[in-house]
mmCIF file of C-alpha atoms in Angstrom:
data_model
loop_
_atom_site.group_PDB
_atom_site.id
_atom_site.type_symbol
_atom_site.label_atom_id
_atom_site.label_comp_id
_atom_site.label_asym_id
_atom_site.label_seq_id
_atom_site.Cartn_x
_atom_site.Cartn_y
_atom_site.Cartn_z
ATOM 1 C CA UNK A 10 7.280 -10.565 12.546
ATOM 2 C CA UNK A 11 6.709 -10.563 8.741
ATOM 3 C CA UNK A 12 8.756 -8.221 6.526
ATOM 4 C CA UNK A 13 9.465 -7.519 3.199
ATOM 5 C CA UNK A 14 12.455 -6.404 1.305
ATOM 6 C CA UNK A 15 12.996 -4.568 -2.055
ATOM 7 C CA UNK A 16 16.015 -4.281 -3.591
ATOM 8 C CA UNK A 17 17.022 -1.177 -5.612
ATOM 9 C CA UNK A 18 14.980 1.884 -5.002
ATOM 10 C CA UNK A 19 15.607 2.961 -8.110
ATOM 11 C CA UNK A 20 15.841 0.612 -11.518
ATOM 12 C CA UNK A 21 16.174 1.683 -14.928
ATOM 13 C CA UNK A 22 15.567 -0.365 -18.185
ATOM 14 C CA UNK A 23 15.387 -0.005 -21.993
ATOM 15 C CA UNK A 24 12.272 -0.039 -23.539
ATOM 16 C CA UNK A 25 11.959 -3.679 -24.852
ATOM 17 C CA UNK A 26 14.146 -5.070 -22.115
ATOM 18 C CA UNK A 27 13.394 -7.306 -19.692
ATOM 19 C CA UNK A 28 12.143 -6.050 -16.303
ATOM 20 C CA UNK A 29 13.059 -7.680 -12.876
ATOM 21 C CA UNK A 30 12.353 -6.006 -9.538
ATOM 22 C CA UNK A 31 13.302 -8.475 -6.772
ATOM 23 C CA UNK A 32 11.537 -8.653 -3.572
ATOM 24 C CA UNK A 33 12.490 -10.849 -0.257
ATOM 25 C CA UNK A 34 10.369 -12.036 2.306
ATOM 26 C CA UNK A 35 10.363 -13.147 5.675
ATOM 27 C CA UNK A 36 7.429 -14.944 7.468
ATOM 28 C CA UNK A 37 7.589 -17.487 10.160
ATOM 29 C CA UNK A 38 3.972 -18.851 8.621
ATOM 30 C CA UNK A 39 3.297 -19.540 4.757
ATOM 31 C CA UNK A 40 2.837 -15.732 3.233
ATOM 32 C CA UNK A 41 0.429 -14.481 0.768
ATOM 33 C CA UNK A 42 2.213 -11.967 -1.722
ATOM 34 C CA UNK A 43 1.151 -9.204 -3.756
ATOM 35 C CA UNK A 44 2.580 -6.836 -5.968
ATOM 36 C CA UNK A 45 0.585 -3.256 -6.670
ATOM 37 C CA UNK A 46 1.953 -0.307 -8.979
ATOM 38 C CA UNK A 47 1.288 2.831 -8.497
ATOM 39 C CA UNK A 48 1.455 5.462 -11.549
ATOM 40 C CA UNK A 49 1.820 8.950 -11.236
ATOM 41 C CA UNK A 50 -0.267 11.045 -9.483
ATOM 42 C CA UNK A 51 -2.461 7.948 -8.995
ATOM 43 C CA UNK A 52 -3.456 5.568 -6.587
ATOM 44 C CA UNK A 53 -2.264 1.930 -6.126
ATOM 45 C CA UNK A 54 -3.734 -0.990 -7.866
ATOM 46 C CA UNK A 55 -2.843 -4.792 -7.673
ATOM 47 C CA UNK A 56 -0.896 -5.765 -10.585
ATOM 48 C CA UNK A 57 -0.847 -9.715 -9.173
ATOM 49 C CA UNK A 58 -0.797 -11.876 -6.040
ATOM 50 C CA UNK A 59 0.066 -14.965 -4.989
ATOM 51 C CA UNK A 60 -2.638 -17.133 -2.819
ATOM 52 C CA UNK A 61 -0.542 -20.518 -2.085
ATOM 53 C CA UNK A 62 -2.054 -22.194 -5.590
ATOM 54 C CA UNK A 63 0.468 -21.983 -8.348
ATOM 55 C CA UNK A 64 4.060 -20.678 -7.773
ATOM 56 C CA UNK A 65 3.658 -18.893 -10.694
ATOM 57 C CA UNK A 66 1.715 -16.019 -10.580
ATOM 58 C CA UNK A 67 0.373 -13.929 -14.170
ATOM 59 C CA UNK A 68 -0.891 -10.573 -13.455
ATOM 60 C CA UNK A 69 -2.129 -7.954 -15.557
ATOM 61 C CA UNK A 70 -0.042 -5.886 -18.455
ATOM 62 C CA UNK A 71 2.384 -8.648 -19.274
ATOM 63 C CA UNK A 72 3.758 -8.851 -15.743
ATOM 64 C CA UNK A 73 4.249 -12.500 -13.681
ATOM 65 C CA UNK A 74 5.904 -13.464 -10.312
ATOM 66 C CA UNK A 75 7.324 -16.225 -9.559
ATOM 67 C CA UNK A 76 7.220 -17.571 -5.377
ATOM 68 C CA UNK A 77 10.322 -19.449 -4.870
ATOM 69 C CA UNK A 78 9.912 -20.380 -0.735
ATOM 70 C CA UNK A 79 13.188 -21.508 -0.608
ATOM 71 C CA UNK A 80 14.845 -18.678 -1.949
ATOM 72 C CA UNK A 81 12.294 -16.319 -0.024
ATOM 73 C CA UNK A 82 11.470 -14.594 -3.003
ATOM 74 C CA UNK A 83 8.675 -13.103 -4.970
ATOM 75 C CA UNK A 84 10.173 -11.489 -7.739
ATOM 76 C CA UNK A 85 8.163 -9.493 -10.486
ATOM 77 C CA UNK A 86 9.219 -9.337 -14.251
ATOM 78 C CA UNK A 87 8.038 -8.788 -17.733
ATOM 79 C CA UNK A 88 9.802 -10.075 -20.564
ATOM 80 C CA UNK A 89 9.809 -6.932 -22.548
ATOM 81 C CA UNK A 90 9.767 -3.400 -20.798
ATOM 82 C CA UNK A 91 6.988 -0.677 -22.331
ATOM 83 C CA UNK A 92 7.220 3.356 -21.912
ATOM 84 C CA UNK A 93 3.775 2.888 -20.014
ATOM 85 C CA UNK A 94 5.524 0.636 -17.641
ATOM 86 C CA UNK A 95 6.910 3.557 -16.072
ATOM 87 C CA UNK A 96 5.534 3.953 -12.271
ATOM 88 C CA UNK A 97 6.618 2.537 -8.537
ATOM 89 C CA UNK A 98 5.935 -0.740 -7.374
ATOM 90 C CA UNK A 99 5.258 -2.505 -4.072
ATOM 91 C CA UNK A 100 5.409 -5.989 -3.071
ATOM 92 C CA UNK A 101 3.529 -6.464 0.186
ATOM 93 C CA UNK A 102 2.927 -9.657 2.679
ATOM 94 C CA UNK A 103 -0.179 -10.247 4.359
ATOM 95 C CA UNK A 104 0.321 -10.763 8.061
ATOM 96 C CA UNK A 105 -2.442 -11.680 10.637
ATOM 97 C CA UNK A 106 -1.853 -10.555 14.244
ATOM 98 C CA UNK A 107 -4.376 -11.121 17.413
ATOM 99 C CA UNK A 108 -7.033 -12.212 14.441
ATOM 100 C CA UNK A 109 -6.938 -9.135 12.440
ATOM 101 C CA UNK A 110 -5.172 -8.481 8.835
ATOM 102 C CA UNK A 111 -2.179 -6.341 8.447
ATOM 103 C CA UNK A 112 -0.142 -5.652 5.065
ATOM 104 C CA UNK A 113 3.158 -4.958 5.373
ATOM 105 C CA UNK A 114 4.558 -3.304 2.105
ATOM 106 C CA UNK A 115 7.930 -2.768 1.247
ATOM 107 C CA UNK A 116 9.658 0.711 0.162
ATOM 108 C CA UNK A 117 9.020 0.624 -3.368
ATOM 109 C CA UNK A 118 11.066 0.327 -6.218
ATOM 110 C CA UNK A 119 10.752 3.449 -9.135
ATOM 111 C CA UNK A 120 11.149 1.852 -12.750
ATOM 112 C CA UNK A 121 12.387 3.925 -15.384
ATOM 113 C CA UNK A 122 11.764 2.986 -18.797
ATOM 114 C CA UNK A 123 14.248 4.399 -21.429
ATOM 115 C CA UNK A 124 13.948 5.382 -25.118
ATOM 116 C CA UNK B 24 -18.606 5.115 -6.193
ATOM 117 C CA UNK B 25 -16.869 3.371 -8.552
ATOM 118 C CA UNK B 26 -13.909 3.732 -6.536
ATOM 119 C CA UNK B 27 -12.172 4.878 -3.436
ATOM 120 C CA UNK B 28 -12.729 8.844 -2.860
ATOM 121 C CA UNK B 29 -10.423 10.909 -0.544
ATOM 122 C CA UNK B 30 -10.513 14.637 0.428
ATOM 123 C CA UNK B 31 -8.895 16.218 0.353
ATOM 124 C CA UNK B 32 -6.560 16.016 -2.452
ATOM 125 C CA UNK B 33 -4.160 18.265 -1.169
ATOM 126 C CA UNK B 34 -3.797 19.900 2.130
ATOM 127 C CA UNK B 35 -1.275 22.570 3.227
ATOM 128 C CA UNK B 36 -1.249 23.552 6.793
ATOM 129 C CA UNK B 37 1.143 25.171 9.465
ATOM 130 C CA UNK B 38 2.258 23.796 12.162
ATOM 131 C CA UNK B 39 0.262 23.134 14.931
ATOM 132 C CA UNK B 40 -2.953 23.332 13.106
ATOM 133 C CA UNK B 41 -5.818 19.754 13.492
ATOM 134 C CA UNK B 42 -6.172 18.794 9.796
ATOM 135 C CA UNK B 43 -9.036 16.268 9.037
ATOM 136 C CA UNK B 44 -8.700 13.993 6.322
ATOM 137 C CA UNK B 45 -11.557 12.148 4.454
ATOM 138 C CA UNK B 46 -12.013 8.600 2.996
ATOM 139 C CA UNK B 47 -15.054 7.405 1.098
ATOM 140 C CA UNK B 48 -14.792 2.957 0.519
ATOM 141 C CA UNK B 49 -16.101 1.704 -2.424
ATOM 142 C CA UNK B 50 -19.959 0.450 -1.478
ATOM 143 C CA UNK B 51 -19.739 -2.830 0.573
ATOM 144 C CA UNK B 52 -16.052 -2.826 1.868
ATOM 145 C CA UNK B 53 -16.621 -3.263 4.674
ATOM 146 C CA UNK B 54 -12.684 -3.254 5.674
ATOM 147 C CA UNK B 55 -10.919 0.078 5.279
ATOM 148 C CA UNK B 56 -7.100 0.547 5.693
ATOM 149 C CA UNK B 57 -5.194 4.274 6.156
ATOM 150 C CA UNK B 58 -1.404 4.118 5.573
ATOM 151 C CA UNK B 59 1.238 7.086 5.261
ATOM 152 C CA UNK B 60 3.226 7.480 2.353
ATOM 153 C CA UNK B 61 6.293 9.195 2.905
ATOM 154 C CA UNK B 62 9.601 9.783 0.713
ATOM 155 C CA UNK B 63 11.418 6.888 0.423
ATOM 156 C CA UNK B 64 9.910 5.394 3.029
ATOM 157 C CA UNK B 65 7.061 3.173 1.419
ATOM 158 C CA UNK B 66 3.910 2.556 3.104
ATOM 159 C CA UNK B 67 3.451 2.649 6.384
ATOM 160 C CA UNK B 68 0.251 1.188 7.872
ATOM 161 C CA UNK B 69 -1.878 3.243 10.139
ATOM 162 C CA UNK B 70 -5.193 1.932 11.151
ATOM 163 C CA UNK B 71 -7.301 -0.877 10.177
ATOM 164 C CA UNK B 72 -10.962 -0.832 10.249
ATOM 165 C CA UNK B 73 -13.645 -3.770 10.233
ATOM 166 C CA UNK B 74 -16.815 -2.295 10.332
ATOM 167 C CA UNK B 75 -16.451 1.103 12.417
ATOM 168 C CA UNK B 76 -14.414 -0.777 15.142
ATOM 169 C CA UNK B 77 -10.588 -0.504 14.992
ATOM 170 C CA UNK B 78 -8.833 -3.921 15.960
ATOM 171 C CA UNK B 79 -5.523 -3.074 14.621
ATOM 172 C CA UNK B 80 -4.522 0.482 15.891
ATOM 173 C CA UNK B 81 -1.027 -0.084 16.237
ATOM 174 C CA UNK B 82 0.499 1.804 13.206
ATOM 175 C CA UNK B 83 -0.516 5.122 14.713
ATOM 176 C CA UNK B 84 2.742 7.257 15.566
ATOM 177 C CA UNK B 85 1.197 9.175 18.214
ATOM 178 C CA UNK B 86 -1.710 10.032 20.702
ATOM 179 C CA UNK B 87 -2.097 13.042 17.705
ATOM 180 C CA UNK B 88 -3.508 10.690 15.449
ATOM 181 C CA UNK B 89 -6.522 9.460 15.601
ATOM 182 C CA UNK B 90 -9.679 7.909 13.021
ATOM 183 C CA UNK B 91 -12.866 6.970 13.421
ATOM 184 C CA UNK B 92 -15.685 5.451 11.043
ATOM 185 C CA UNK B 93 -18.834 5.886 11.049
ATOM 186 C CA UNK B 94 -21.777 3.945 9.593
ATOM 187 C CA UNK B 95 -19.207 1.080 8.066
ATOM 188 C CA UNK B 96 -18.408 3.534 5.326
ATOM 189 C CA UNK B 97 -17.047 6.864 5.742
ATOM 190 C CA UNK B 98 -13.680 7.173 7.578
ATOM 191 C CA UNK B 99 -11.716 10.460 8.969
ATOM 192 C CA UNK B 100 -8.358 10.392 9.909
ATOM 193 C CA UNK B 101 -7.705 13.486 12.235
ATOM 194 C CA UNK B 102 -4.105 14.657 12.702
ATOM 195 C CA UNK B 103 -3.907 17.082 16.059
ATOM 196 C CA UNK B 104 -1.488 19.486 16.358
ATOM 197 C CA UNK B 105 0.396 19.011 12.985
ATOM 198 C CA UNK B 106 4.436 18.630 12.548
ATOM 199 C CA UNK B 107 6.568 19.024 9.916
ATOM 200 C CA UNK B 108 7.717 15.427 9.987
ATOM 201 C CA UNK B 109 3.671 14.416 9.601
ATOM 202 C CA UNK B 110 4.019 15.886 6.065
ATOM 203 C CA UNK B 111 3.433 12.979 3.484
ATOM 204 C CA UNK B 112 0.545 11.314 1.447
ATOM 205 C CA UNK B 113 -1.962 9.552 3.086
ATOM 206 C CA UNK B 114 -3.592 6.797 1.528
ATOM 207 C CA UNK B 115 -7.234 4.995 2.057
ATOM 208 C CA UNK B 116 -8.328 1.258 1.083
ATOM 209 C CA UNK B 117 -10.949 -0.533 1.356
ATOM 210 C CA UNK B 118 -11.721 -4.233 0.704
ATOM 211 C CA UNK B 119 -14.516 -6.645 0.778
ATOM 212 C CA UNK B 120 -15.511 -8.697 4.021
ATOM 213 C CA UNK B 121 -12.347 -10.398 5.072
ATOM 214 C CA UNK B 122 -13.438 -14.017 4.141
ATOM 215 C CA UNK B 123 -9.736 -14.699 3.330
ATOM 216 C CA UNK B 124 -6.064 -12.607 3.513
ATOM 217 C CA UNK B 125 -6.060 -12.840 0.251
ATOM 218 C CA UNK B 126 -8.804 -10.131 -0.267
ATOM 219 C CA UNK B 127 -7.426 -7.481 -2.570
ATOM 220 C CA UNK B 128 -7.570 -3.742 -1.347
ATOM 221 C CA UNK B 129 -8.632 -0.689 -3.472
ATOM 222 C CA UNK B 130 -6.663 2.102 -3.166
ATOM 223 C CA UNK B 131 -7.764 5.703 -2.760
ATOM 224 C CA UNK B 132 -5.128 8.310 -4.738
ATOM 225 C CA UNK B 133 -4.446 9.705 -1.563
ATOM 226 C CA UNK B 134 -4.288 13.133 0.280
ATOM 227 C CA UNK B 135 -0.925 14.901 -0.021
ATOM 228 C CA UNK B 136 -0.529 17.067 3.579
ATOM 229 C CA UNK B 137 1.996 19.516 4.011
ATOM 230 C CA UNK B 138 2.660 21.071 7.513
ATOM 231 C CA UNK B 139 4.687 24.647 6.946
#
């Protein structure tokens, strides 16, 4: 079975730092990855995904990931941390049981953004 | 729509009330996901729709839970005699025809049910 694993429910950072929320895989066939943020009182939208092309992945707002298969690792950061940047984010990996296809997200990591 | 549409917004119930709970795809999705979005639990999938048939039921906790979908658009999620512990946010997407699993889904900003 395909899981995914976030580390640090919670993570806090100074505006203009740099922002790293770590996620793990584990998939016995290659994985596609996403990442989606969801903002306040909003819905979830894909911030970036990785399709088995480049390891490195840009997405939108400044963000990138980076898929590192022997590490099992997809790992989202920015370089420099905004207020807006507030929200929760998911990293999720696509699974594919009996022909259908099945996301399996992890529990979500809040980033706080400090003054 | 521009986007996915779910009703509604919030929902308070008591316990042991059905609660119906609506989700409208974005026009030519054709795939439509529900998942359950509870504290500190992240999301849990549900249901997963092709069309109006289900082939991936397997996330539903209970024989109280059921969905349907009608027409390849609309979807309800029912929730039969309601529990405390069914209290969370429940979230819709939709994507386009599955050509790939790297199709991205739309989410809906979800309805948040509380059971009293």
């Amino acid at each position: 079975a395909q899981s995914v694993t976030q580390l640090g429910s919670h993570v806090s950072v100074s505006e203009g730092a740099l922002v790293l929320l770590r996620c793990n895989y584990s998939s016995s066939v290659p994985p596609y990855l996403f990442w989606y943020v969801q903002y306040p009182n909003q819905g979830l939208q894909l911030l970036l995904k990785y399709t088995s092309a480049a390891t490195l992945v840009k997405g939108i707002n400044g963000f990138e990931a980076e898929f590192k298969k022997s590490e099992t690792s997809f790992h989202l950061t920015k370089p420099s941390a905004h207020m807006s940047d507030a929200a929760e984010y998911f990293c999720a990996v696509t699974t594919r049981p009996s022909g259908t296809y099945k996301y399996i997200f992890g529990t979500g990591t809040r980033l706080k953004v400090l003054a | 729509g521009a986007g996915v549409s779910q009703s509604p917004s919030n929902k308070v119930t008591e316990k042991g009330k059905d609660v119906e709970l609506r989700c409208d795809p974005i026009s030519g999705h054709t795939a439509l996901y529900w998942y359950r979005q509870s504290l500190g639990q992240g999301l849990e999938f549900l249901i997963y729709f092709q069309g109006n048939s289900a082939p991936d039921k397997s996330g539903l906790p209970s024989d109280r839970f059921s969905a349907e979908r009608t027409g390849g658009s609309v979807s309800t999620l029912t929730i039969q005699r309601t529990q405390q512990e069914d209290s969370a946010v429940y979230l819709c997407a939709s994507s386009k025809p599955l050509a790939s699993s790297t199709d991205t889904q739309y989410f809906g900003p979800g309805t948040r049910l509380t059971v009293l």
